[in-house]
PDB file of C-alpha atoms and ligand atoms in Angstrom:
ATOM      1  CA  UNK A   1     -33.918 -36.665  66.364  1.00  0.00           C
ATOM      2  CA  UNK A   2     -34.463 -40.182  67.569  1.00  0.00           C
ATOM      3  CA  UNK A   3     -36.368 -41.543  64.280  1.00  0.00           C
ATOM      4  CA  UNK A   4     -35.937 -41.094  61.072  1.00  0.00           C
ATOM      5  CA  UNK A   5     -38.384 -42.416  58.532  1.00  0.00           C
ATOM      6  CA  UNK A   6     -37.653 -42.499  54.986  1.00  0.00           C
ATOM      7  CA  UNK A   7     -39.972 -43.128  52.116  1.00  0.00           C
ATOM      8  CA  UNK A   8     -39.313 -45.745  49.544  1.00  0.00           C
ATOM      9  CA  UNK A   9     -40.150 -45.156  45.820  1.00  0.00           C
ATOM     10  CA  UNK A  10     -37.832 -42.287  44.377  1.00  0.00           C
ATOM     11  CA  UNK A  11     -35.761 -42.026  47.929  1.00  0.00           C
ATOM     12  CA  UNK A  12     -34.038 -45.230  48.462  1.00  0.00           C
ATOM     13  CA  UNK A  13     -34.476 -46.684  44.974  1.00  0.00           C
ATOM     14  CA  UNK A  14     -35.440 -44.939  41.635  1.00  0.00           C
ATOM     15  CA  UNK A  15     -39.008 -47.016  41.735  1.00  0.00           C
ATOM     16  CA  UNK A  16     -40.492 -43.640  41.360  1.00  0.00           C
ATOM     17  CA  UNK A  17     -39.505 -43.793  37.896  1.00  0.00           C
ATOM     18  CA  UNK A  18     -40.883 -47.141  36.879  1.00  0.00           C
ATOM     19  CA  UNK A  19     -44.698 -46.275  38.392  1.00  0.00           C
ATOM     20  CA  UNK A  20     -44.538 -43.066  36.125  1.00  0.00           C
ATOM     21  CA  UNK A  21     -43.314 -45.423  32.901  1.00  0.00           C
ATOM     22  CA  UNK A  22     -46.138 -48.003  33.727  1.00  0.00           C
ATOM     23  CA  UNK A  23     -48.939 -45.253  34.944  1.00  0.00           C
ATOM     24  CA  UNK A  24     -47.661 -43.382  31.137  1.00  0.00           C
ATOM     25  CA  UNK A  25     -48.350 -46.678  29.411  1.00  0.00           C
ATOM     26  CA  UNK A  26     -52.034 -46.734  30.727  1.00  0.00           C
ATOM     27  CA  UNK A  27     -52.759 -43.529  30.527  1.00  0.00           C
ATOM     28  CA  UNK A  28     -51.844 -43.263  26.792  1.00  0.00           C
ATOM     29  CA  UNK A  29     -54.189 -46.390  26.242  1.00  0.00           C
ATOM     30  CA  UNK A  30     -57.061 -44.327  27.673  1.00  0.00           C
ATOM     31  CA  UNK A  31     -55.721 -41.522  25.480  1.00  0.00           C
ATOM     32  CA  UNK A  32     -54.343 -39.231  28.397  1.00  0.00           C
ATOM     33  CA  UNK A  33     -51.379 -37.199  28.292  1.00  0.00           C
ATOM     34  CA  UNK A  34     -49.227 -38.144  31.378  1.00  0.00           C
ATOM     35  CA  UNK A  35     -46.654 -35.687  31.598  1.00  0.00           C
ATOM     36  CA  UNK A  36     -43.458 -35.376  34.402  1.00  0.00           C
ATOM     37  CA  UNK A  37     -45.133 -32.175  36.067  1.00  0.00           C
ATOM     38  CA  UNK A  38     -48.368 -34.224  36.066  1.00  0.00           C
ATOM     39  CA  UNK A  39     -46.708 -37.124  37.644  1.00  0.00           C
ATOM     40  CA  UNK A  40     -45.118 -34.783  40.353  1.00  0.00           C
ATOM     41  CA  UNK A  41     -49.444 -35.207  41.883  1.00  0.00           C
ATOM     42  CA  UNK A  42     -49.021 -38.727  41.389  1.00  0.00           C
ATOM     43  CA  UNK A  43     -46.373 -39.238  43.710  1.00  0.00           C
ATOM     44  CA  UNK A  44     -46.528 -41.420  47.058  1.00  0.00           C
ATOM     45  CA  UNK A  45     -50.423 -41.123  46.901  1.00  0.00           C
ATOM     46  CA  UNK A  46     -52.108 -44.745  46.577  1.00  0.00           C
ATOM     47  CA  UNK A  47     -52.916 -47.013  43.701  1.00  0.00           C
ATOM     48  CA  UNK A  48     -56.281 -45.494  43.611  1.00  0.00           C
ATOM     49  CA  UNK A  49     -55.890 -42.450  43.747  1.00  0.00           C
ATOM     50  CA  UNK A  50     -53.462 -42.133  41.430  1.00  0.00           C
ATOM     51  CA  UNK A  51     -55.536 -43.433  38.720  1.00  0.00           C
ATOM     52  CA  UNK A  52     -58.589 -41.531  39.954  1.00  0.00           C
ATOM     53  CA  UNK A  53     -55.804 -38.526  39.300  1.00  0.00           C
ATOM     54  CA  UNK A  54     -55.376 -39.715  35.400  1.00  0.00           C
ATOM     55  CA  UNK A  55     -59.292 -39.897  34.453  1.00  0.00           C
ATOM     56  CA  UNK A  56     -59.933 -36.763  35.989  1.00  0.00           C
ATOM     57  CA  UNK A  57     -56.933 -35.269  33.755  1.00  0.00           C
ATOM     58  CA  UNK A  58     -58.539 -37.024  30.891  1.00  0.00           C
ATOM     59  CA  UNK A  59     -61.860 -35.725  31.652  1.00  0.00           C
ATOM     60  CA  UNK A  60     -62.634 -39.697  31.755  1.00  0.00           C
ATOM     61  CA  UNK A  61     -65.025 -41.851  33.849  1.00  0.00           C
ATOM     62  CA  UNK A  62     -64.985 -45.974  34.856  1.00  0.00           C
ATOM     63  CA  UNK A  63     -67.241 -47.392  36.661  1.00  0.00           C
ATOM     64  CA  UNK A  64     -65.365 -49.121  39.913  1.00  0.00           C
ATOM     65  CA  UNK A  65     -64.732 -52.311  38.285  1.00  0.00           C
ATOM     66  CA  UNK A  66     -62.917 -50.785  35.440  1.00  0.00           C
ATOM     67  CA  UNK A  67     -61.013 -48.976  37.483  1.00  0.00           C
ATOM     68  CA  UNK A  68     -60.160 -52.424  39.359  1.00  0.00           C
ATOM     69  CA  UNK A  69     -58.771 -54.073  36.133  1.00  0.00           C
ATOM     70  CA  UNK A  70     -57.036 -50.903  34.771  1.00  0.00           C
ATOM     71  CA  UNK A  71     -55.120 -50.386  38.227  1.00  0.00           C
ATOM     72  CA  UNK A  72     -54.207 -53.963  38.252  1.00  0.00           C
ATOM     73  CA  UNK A  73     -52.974 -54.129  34.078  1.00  0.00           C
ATOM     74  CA  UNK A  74     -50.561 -51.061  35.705  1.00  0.00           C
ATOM     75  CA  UNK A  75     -49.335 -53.115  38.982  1.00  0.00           C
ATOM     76  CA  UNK A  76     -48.791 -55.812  36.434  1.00  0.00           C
ATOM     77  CA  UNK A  77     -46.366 -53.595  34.054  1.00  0.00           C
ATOM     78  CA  UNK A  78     -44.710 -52.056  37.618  1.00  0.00           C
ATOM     79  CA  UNK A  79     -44.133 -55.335  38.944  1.00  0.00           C
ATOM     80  CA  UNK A  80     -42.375 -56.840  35.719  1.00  0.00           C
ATOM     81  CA  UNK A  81     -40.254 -53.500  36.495  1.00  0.00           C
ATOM     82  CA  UNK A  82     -38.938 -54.631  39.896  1.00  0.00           C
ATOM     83  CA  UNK A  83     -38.568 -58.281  39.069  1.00  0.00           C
ATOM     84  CA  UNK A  84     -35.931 -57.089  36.819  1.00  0.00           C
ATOM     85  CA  UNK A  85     -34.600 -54.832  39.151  1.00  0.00           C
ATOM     86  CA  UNK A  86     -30.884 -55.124  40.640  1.00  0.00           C
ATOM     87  CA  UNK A  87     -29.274 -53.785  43.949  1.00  0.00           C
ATOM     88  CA  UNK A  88     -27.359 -51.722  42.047  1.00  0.00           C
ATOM     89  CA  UNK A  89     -30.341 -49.345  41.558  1.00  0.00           C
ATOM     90  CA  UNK A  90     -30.541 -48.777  45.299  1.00  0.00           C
ATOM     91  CA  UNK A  91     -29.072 -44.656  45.425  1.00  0.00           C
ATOM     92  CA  UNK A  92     -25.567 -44.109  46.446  1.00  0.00           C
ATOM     93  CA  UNK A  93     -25.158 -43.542  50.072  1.00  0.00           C
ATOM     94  CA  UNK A  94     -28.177 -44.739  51.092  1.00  0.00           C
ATOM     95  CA  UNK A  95     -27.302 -47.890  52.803  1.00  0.00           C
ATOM     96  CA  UNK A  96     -24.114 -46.190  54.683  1.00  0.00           C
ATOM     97  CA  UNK A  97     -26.475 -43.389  55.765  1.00  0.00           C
ATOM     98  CA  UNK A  98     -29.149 -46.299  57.594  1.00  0.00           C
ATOM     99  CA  UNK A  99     -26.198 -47.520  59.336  1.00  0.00           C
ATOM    100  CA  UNK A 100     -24.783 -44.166  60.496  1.00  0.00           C
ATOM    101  CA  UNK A 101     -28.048 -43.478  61.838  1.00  0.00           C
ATOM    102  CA  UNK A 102     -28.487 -46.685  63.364  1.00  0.00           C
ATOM    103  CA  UNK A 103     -24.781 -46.016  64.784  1.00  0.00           C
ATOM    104  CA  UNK A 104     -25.676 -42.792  66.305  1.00  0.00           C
ATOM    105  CA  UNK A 105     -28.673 -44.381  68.386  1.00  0.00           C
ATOM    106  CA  UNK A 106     -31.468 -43.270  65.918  1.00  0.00           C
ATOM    107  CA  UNK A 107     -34.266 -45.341  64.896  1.00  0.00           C
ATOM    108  CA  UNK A 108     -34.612 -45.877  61.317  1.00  0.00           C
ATOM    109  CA  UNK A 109     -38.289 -47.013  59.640  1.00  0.00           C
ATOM    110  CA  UNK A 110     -39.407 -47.071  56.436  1.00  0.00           C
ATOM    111  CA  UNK A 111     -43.235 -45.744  55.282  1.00  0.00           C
ATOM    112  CA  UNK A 112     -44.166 -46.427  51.502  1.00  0.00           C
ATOM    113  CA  UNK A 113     -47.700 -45.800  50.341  1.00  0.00           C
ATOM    114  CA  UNK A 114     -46.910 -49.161  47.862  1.00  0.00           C
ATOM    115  CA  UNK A 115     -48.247 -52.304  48.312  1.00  0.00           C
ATOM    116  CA  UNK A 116     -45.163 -53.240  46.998  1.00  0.00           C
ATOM    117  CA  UNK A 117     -43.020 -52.441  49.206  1.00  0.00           C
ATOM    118  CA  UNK A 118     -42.119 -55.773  50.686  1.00  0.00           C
ATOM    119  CA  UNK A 119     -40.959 -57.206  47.104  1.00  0.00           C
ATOM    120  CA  UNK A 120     -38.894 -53.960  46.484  1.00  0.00           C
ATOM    121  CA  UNK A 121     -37.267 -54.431  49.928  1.00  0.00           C
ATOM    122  CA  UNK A 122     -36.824 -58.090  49.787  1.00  0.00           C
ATOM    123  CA  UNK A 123     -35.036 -57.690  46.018  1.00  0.00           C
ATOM    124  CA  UNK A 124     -33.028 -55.482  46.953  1.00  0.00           C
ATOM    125  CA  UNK A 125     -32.222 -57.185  50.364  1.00  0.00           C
ATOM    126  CA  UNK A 126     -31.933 -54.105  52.265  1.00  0.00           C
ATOM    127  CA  UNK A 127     -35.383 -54.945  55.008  1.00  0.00           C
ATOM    128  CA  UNK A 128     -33.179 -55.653  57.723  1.00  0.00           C
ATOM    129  CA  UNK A 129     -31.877 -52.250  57.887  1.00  0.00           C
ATOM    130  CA  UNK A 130     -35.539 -50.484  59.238  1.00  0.00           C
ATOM    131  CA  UNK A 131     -36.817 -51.158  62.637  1.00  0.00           C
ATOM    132  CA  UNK A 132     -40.753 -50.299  61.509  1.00  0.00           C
ATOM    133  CA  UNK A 133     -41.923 -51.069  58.225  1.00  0.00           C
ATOM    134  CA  UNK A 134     -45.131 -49.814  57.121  1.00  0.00           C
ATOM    135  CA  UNK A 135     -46.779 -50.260  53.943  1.00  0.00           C
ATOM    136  CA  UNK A 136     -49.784 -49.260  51.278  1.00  0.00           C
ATOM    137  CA  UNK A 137     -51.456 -52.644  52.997  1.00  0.00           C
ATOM    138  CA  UNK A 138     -51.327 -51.094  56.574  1.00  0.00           C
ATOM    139  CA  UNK A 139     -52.973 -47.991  55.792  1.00  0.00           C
ATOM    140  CA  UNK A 140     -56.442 -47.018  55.144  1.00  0.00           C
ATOM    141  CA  UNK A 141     -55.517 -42.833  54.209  1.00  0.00           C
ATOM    142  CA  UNK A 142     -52.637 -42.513  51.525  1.00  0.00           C
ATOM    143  CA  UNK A 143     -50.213 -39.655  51.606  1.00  0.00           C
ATOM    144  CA  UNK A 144     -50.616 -36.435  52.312  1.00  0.00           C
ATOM    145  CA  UNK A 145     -52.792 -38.061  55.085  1.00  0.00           C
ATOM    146  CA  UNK A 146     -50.346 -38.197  58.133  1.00  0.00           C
ATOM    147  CA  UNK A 147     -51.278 -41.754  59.232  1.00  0.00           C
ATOM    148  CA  UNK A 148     -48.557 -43.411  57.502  1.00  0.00           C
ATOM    149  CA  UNK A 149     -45.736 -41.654  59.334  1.00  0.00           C
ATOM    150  CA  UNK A 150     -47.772 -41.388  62.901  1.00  0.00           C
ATOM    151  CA  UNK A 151     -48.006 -45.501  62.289  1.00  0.00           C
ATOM    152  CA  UNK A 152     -44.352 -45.762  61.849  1.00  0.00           C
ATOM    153  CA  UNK A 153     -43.541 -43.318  64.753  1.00  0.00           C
ATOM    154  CA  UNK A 154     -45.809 -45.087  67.073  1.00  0.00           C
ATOM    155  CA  UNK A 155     -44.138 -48.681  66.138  1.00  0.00           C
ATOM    156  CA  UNK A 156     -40.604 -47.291  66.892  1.00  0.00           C
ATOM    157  CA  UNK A 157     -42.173 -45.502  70.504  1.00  0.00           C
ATOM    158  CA  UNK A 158     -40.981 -42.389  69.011  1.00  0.00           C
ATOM    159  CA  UNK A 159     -42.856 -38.848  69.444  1.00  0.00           C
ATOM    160  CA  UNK A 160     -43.618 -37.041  65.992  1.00  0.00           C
ATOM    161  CA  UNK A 161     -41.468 -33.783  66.931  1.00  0.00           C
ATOM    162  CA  UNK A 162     -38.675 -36.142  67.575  1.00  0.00           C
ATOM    163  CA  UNK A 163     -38.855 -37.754  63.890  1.00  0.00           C
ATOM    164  CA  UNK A 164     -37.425 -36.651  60.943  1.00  0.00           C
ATOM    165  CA  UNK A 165     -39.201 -38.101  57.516  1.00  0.00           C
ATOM    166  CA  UNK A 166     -37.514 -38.017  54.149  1.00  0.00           C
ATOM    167  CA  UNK A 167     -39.422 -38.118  50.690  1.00  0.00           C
ATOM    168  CA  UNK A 168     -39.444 -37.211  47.572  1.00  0.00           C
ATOM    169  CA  UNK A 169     -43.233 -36.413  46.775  1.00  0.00           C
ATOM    170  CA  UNK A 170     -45.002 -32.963  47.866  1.00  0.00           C
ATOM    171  CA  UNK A 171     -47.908 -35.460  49.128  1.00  0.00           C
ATOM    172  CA  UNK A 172     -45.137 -37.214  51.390  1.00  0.00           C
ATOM    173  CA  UNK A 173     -44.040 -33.572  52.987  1.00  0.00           C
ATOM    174  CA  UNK A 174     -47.602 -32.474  53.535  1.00  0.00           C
ATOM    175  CA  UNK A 175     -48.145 -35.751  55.299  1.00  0.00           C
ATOM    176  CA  UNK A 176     -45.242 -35.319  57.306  1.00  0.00           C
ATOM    177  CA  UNK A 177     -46.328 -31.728  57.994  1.00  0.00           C
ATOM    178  CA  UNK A 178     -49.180 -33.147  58.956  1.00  0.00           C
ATOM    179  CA  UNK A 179     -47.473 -35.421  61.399  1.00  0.00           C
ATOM    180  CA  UNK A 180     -45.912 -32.902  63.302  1.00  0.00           C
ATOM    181  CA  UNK A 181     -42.882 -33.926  61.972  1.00  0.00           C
ATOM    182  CA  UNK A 182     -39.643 -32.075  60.260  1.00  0.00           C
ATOM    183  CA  UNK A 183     -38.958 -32.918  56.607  1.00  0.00           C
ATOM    184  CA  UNK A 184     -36.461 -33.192  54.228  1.00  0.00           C
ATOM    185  CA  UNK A 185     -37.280 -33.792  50.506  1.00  0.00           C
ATOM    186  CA  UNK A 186     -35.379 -35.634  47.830  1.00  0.00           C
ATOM    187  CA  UNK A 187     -35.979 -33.375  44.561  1.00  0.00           C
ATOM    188  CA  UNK A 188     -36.497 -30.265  43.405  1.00  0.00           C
ATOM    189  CA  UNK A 189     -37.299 -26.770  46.063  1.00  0.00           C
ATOM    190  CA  UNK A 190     -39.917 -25.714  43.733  1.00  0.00           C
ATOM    191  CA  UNK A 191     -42.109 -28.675  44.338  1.00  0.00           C
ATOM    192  CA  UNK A 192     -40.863 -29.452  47.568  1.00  0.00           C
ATOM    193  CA  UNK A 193     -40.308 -25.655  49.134  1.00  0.00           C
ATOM    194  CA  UNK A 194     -42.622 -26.799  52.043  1.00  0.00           C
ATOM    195  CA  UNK A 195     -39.518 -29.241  53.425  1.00  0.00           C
ATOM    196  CA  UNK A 196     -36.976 -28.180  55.879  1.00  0.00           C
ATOM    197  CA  UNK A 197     -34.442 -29.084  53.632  1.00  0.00           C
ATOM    198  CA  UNK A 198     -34.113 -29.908  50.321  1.00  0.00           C
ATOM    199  CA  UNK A 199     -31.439 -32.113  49.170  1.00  0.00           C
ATOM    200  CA  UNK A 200     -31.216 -33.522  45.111  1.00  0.00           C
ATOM    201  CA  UNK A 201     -30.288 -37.237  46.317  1.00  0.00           C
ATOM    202  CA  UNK A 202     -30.192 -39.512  49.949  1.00  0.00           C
ATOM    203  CA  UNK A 203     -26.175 -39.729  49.132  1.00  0.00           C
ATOM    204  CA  UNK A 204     -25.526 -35.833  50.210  1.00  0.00           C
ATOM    205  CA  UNK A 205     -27.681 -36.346  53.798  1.00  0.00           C
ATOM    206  CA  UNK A 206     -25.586 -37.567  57.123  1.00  0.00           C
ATOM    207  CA  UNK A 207     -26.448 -37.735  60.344  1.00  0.00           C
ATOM    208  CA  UNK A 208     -24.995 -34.331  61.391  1.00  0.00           C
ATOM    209  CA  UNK A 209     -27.005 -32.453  58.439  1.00  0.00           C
ATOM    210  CA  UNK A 210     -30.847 -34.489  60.015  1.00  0.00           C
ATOM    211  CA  UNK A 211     -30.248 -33.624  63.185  1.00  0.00           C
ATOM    212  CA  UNK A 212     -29.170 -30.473  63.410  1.00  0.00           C
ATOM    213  CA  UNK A 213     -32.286 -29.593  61.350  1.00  0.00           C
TER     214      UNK A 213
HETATM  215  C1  BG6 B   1     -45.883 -44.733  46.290  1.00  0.00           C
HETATM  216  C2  BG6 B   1     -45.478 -44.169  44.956  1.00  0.00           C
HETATM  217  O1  BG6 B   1     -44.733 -45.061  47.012  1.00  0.00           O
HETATM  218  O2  BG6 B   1     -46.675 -45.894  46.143  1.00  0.00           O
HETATM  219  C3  BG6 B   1     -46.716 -43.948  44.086  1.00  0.00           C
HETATM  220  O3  BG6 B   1     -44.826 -42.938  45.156  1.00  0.00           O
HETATM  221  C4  BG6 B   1     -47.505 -45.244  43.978  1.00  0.00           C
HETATM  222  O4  BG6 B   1     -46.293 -43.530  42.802  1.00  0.00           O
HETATM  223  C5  BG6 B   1     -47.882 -45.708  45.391  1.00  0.00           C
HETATM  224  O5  BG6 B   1     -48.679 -45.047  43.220  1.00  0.00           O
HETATM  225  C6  BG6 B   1     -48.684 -46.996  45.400  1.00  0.00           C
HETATM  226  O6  BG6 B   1     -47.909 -48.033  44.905  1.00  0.00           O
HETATM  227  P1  BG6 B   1     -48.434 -49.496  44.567  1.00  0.00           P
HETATM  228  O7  BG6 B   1     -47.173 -50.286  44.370  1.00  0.00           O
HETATM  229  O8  BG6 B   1     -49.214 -49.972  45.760  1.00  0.00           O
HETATM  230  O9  BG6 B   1     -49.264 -49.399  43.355  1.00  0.00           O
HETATM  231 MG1   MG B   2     -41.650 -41.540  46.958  1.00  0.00          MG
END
């Protein structure tokens, strides 16, 4: 292992949790039941998408202008999430596992499908810890594409069978799949039995554990 690359949303920070409250809000104003298993499909894929995911659950159409102004109400509701957001949310361990990394010589990045990412990382001042940083503005394919995590691996000169991605969304392990890459997710086996390794939270991975995968 000489990279690791670790998703944002629902890895490093429970953010996961506040695009499902603000994606439920919307969908129950279209009149679409947004359960948790449905949300599991909604994870690290793009703004878009995601709501492209909702109408078709609803058996619902909107012309592409709609769909503009109903993606942005939900970024609106998300966003008023993270401004009240505190470091305190960040997930045990996390922080102490970037520097352990970083003190064993491997390269640490950080590839989020959001276009928030840069206000998440900047709130809860933790930017300075990843070497590449690439976010839902830098790519034109959304997870379980693998262009997000060959992006990141290419910034940090580091070959894909040499990286090791974590994530918590079954899009986010097909895409690093994808990339040629080994995988550990952050959840549950049954959605994530594709991974390597499958841990509940970041605090029980160390540097031993990722690279002796
Ligand atoms: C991913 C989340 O990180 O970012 C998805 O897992 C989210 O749930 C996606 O939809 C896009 O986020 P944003 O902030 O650009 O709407
Ligand atoms: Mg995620």
């Amino acid at each position: 292992m000489t990279a690791c690359i670790f998703d944002l949303d629902g890895v490093i920070v429970d953010t996961a949790r506040y695009h499902f409250l603000a994606w439920q809000k919307l969908a129950k104003e279209l009149g679409v039941e947004l359960t948790r298993h449905h949300n599991e499909r909604l994870k690290g894929v793009g703004r878009m998408e995601s709501l492209n995911i909702i109408l078709e659950l609803g058996g619902l159409q909107r012309s592409d202008g709609e769909k503009e102004s109903l993606a942005t109400r939900k970024n609106a509701w998300f966003v008023e999430f993270i401004e009240a957001m505190k470091k305190e949310e960040i997930f045990g361990g996390a922080t102490a596992l970037f520097s352990e990394l970083k003190a064993n010589g491997v390269k640490v990045a950080l590839a989020s499908s959001s276009k928030n990412a840069q206000t998440v990382l900047k709130k809860l001042e933790i930017g300075s810890y990843f070497e590449a940083i690439v976010d839902g503005t830098m790519i034109e394919r959304s997870k379980p594409d693998p262009e997000i995590f060959l992006k990141a691996a290419t910034m940090l000169h580091a070959s894909p069978k040499e990286c090791i991605v974590v994530e918590d969304a079954e899009a986010g392990v097909e895409a690093a799949i994808c990339a040629g890459m080994k995988c550990v997710g952050i959840g549950k086996k049954e959605q994530l039995n594709k991974a390597n390794l499958v841990v509940d939270q970041i605090g029980q991975l160390n540097y031993q554990i990722l690279n002796n995968l």
